[in-house]
Protein backbone atom coordinates (compact mmCIF):
# COMPACT_ATOMS: atom_id res chain seq x y z
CA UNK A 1 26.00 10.12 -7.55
CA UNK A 2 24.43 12.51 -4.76
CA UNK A 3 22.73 15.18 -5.96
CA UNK A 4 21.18 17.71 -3.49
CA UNK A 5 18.92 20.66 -3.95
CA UNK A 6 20.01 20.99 -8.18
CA UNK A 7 19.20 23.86 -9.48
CA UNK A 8 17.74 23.58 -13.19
CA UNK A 9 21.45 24.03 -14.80
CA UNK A 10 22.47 20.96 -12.97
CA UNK A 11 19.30 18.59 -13.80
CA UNK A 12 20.14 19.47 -17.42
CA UNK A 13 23.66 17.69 -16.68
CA UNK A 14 22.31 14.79 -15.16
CA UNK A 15 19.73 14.41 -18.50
CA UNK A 16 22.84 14.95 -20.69
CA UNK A 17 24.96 12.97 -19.38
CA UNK A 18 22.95 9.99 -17.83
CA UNK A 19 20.45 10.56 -21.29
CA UNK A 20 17.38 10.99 -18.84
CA UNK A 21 14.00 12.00 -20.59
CA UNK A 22 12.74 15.28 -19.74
CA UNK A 23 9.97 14.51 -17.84
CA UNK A 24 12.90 12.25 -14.92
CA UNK A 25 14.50 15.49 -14.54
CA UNK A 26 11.34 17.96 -13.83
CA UNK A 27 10.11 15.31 -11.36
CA UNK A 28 13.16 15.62 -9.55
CA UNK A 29 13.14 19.18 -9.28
CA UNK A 30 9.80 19.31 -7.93
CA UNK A 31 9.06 19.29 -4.31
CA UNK A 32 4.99 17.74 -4.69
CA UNK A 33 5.89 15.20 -7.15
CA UNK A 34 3.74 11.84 -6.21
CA UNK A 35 5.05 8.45 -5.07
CA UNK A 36 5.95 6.51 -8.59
CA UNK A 37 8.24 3.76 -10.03
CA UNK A 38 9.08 4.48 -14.16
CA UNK A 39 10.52 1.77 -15.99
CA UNK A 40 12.36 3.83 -19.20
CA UNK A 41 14.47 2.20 -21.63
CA UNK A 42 18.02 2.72 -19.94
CA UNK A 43 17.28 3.39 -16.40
CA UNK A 44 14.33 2.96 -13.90
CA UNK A 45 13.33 5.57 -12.05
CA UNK A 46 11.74 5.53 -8.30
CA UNK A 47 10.43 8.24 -6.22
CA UNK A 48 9.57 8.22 -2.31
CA UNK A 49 8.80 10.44 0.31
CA UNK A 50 10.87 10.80 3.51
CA UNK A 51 9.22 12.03 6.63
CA UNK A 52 10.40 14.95 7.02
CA UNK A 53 9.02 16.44 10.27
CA UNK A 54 5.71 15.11 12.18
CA UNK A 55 3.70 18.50 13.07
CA UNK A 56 0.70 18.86 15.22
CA UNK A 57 -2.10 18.57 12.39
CA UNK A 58 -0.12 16.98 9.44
CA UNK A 59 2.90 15.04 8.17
CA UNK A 60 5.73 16.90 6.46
CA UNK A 61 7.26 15.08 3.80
CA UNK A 62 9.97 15.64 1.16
CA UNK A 63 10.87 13.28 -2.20
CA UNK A 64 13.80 11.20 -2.97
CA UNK A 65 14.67 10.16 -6.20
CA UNK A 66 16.74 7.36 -7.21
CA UNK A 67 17.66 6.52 -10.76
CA UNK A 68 18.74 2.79 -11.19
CA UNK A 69 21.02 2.50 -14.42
CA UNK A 70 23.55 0.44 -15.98
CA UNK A 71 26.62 0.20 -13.33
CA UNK A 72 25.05 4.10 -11.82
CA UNK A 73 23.09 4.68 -9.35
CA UNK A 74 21.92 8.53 -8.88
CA UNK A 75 20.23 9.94 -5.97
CA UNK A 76 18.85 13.55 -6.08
CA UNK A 77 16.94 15.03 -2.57
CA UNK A 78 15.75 18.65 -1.71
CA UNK A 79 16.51 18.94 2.09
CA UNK A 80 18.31 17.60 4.48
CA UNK A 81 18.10 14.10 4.51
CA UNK A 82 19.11 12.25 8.05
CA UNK A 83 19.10 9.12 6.48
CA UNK A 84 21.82 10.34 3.36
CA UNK A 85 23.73 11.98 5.51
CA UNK A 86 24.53 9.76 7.95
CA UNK A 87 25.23 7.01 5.12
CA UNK A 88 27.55 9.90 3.71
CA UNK A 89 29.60 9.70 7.08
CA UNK A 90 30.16 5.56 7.29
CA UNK A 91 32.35 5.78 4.55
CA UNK A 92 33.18 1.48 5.15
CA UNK A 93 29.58 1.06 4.95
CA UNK A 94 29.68 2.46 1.21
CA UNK A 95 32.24 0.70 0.05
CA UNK A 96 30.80 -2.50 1.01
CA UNK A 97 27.28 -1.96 -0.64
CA UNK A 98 29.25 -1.25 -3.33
CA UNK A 99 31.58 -3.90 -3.28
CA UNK A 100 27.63 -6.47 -3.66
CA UNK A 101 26.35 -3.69 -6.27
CA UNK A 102 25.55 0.31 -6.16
CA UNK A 103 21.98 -1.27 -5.91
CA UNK A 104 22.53 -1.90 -2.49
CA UNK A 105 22.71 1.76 -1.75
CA UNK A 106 19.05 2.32 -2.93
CA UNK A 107 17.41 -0.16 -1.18
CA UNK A 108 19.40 1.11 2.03
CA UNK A 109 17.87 4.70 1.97
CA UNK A 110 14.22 3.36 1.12
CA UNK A 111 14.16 0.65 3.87
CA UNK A 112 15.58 3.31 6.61
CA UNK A 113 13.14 5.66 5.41
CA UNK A 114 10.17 2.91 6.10
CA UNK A 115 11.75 2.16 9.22
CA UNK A 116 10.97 5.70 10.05
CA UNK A 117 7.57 5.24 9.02
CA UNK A 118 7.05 2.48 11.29
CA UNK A 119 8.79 4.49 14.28
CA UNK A 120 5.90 7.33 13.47
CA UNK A 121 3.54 4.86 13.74
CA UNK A 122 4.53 3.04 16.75
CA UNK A 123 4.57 6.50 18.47
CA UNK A 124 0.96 7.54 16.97
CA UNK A 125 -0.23 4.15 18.26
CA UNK A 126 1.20 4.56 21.77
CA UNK A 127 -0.17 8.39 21.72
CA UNK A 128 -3.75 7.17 20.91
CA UNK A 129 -4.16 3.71 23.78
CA UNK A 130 -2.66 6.44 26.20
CA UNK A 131 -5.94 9.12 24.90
CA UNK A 132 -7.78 5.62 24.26
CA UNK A 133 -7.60 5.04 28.19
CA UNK A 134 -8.75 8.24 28.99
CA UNK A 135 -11.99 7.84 27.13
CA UNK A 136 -12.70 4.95 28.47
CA UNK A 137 -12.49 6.66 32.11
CA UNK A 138 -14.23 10.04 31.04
CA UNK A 139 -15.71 9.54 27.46
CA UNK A 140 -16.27 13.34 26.88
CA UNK A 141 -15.56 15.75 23.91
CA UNK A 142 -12.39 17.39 25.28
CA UNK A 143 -11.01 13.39 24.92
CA UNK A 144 -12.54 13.22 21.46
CA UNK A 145 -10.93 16.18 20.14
CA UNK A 146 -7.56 14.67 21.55
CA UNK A 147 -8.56 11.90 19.14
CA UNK A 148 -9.62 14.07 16.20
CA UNK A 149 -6.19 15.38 15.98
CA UNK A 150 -4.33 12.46 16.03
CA UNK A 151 -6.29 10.80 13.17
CA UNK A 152 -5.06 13.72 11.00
CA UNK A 153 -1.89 12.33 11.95
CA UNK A 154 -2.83 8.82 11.47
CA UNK A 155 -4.58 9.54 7.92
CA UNK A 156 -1.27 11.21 6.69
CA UNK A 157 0.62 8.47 7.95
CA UNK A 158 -1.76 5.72 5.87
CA UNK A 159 -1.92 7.63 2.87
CA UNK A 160 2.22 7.98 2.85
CA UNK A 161 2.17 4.19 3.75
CA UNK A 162 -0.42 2.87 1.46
CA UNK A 163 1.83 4.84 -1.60
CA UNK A 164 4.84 3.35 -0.70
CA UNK A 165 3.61 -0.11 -0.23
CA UNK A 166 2.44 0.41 -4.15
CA UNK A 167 5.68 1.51 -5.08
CA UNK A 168 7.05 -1.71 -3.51
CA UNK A 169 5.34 -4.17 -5.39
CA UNK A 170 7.26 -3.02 -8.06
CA UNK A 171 10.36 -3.66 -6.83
CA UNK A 172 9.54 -7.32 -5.62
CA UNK A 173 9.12 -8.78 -9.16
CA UNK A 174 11.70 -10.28 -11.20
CA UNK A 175 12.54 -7.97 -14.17
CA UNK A 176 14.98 -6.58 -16.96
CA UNK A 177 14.79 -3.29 -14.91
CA UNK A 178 18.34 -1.94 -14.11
CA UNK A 179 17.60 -2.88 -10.40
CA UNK A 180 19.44 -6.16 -9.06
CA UNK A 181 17.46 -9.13 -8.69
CA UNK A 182 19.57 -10.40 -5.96
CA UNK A 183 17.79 -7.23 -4.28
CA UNK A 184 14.45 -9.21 -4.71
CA UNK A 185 14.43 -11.03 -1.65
CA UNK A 186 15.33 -7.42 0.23
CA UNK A 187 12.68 -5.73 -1.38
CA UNK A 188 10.25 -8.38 0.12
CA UNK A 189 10.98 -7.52 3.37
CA UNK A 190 10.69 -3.92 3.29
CA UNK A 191 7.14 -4.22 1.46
CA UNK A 192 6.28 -6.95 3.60
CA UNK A 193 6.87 -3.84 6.40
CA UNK A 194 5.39 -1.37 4.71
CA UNK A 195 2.13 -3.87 4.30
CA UNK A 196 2.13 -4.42 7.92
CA UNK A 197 2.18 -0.81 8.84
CA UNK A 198 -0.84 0.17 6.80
CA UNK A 199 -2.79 -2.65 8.06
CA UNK A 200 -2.32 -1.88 11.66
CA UNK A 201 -2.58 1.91 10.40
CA UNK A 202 -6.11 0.92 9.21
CA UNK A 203 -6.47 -1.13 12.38
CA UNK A 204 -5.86 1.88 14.64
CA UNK A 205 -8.32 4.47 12.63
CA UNK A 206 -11.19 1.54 12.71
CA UNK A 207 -10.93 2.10 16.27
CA UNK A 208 -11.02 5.72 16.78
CA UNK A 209 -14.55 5.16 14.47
CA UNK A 210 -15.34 2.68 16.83
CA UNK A 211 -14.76 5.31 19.88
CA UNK A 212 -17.17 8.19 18.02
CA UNK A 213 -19.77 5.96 17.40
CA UNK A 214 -19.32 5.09 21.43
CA UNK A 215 -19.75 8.86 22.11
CA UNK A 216 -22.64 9.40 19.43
CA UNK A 217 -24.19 6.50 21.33
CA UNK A 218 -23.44 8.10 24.67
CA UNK A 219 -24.84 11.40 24.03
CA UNK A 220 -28.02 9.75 22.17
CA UNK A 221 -28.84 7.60 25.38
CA UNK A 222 -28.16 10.74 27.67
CA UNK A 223 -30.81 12.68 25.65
CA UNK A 224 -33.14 10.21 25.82
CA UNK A 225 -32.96 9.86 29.45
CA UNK A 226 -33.36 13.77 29.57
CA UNK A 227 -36.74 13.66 27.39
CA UNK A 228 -37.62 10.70 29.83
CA UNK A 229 -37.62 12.83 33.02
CA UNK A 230 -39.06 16.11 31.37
CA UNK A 231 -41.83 13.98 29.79
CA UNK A 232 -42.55 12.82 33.69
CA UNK A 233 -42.28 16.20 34.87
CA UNK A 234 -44.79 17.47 32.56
């Protein structure tokens, strides 16, 4: 099942019908519900969040839900979704995930949605050695607010990959959970991916420290040589 933008009429079918508890279906509804994976007695419910559009100061995002059940899988989005709707489309592709298990369709959607957390961060990384070389040629404030911008970017972009590499810890143990186990050695993969991205995340924001402490030292040395050569004028 694809469910997008319900209203509240329709989350109360999906709780009737799929017996979800109250609390699944206002989660899905809202638009700043948190990264989380819910184990509940007949289904297991996850909850990520798609980059949605990469602005000048901040990351946009937008949730997807996925309910894992007994032979049902139920997806429920907001927006658009580039990633749904172009799975919508390959119509062979469907029908083989299914043919393995309906699982296969979840762990599709969340591993091209941390694909497209890696491609923002390949791009943020590539934006900041280009402003990283220009420092290094002219190390002056104009550079540095080049750099302040971009680690907006870089912190949303951490914060969204540090969640998600949480939620995928939970899908890399063996369980009674709803979700496939032959999805376990998937699920490694795409955490292992997510992990990477937040360390060289972490890697890249370590250096932009490393550049204003530069330009703190910079300016402190070019204020002590100005006290120097008053102090010999006087």
């Amino acid at each position: 099942i694809v469910a997008k933008n319900i209203d509240y009429s329709e989350a109360n079918i999906l709780k009737e019908k799929l017996g979800l508890h109250p609390l699944t279906t206002e989660d899905m509804m809202s638009i700043q519900t948190r990264i989380k994976y819910e184990e509940h007695e007949d289904y297991t419910l996850i909850i990520f969040r798609a980059i949605k559009e990469m602005g000048v100061l901040d990351i946009k995002t937008e949730p997807i839900s996925i309910v894992f059940g007994e032979s049902i899988l139920v997806t429920v989005f907001n927006q658009e979704n580039q990633t749904i709707n172009n799975l919508i489309q390959h119509e062979n592709r469907i029908k083989y995930m299914l043919s393995k298990n309906s699982d296969f369709i979840g762990h599709y959607i969340l591993d091209k949605e941390i694909d497209r957390i890696m491609d923002s961060k390949n791009v943020l990384a590539e934006d900041f050695k280009n402003i990283e070389r220009d420092f290094l040629r002219h190390p002056e404030s104009e550079v540095l607010r080049r750099v302040f911008k971009k680690e907006l970017l870089l912190l949303d972009l951490r914060q969204l990959s540090e969640s998600t590499t949480d939620l995928c810890i939970n899908l890399i143990k063996p369980t009674d959970n709803y979700i496939s186990n032959e999805l376990l050695t998937y699920f490694k993969d795409v955490y292992d991916h997510t992990f990477k991205t937040t360390e060289s995340l972490k890697t890249v924001l370590g250096r932009i420290n490393g550049m204003r402490n530069s330009y703190q030292s910079i300016i402190s040395n070019k204020i002590n040589e100005t006290m120097r050569i008053m102090t010999i004028i006087m």
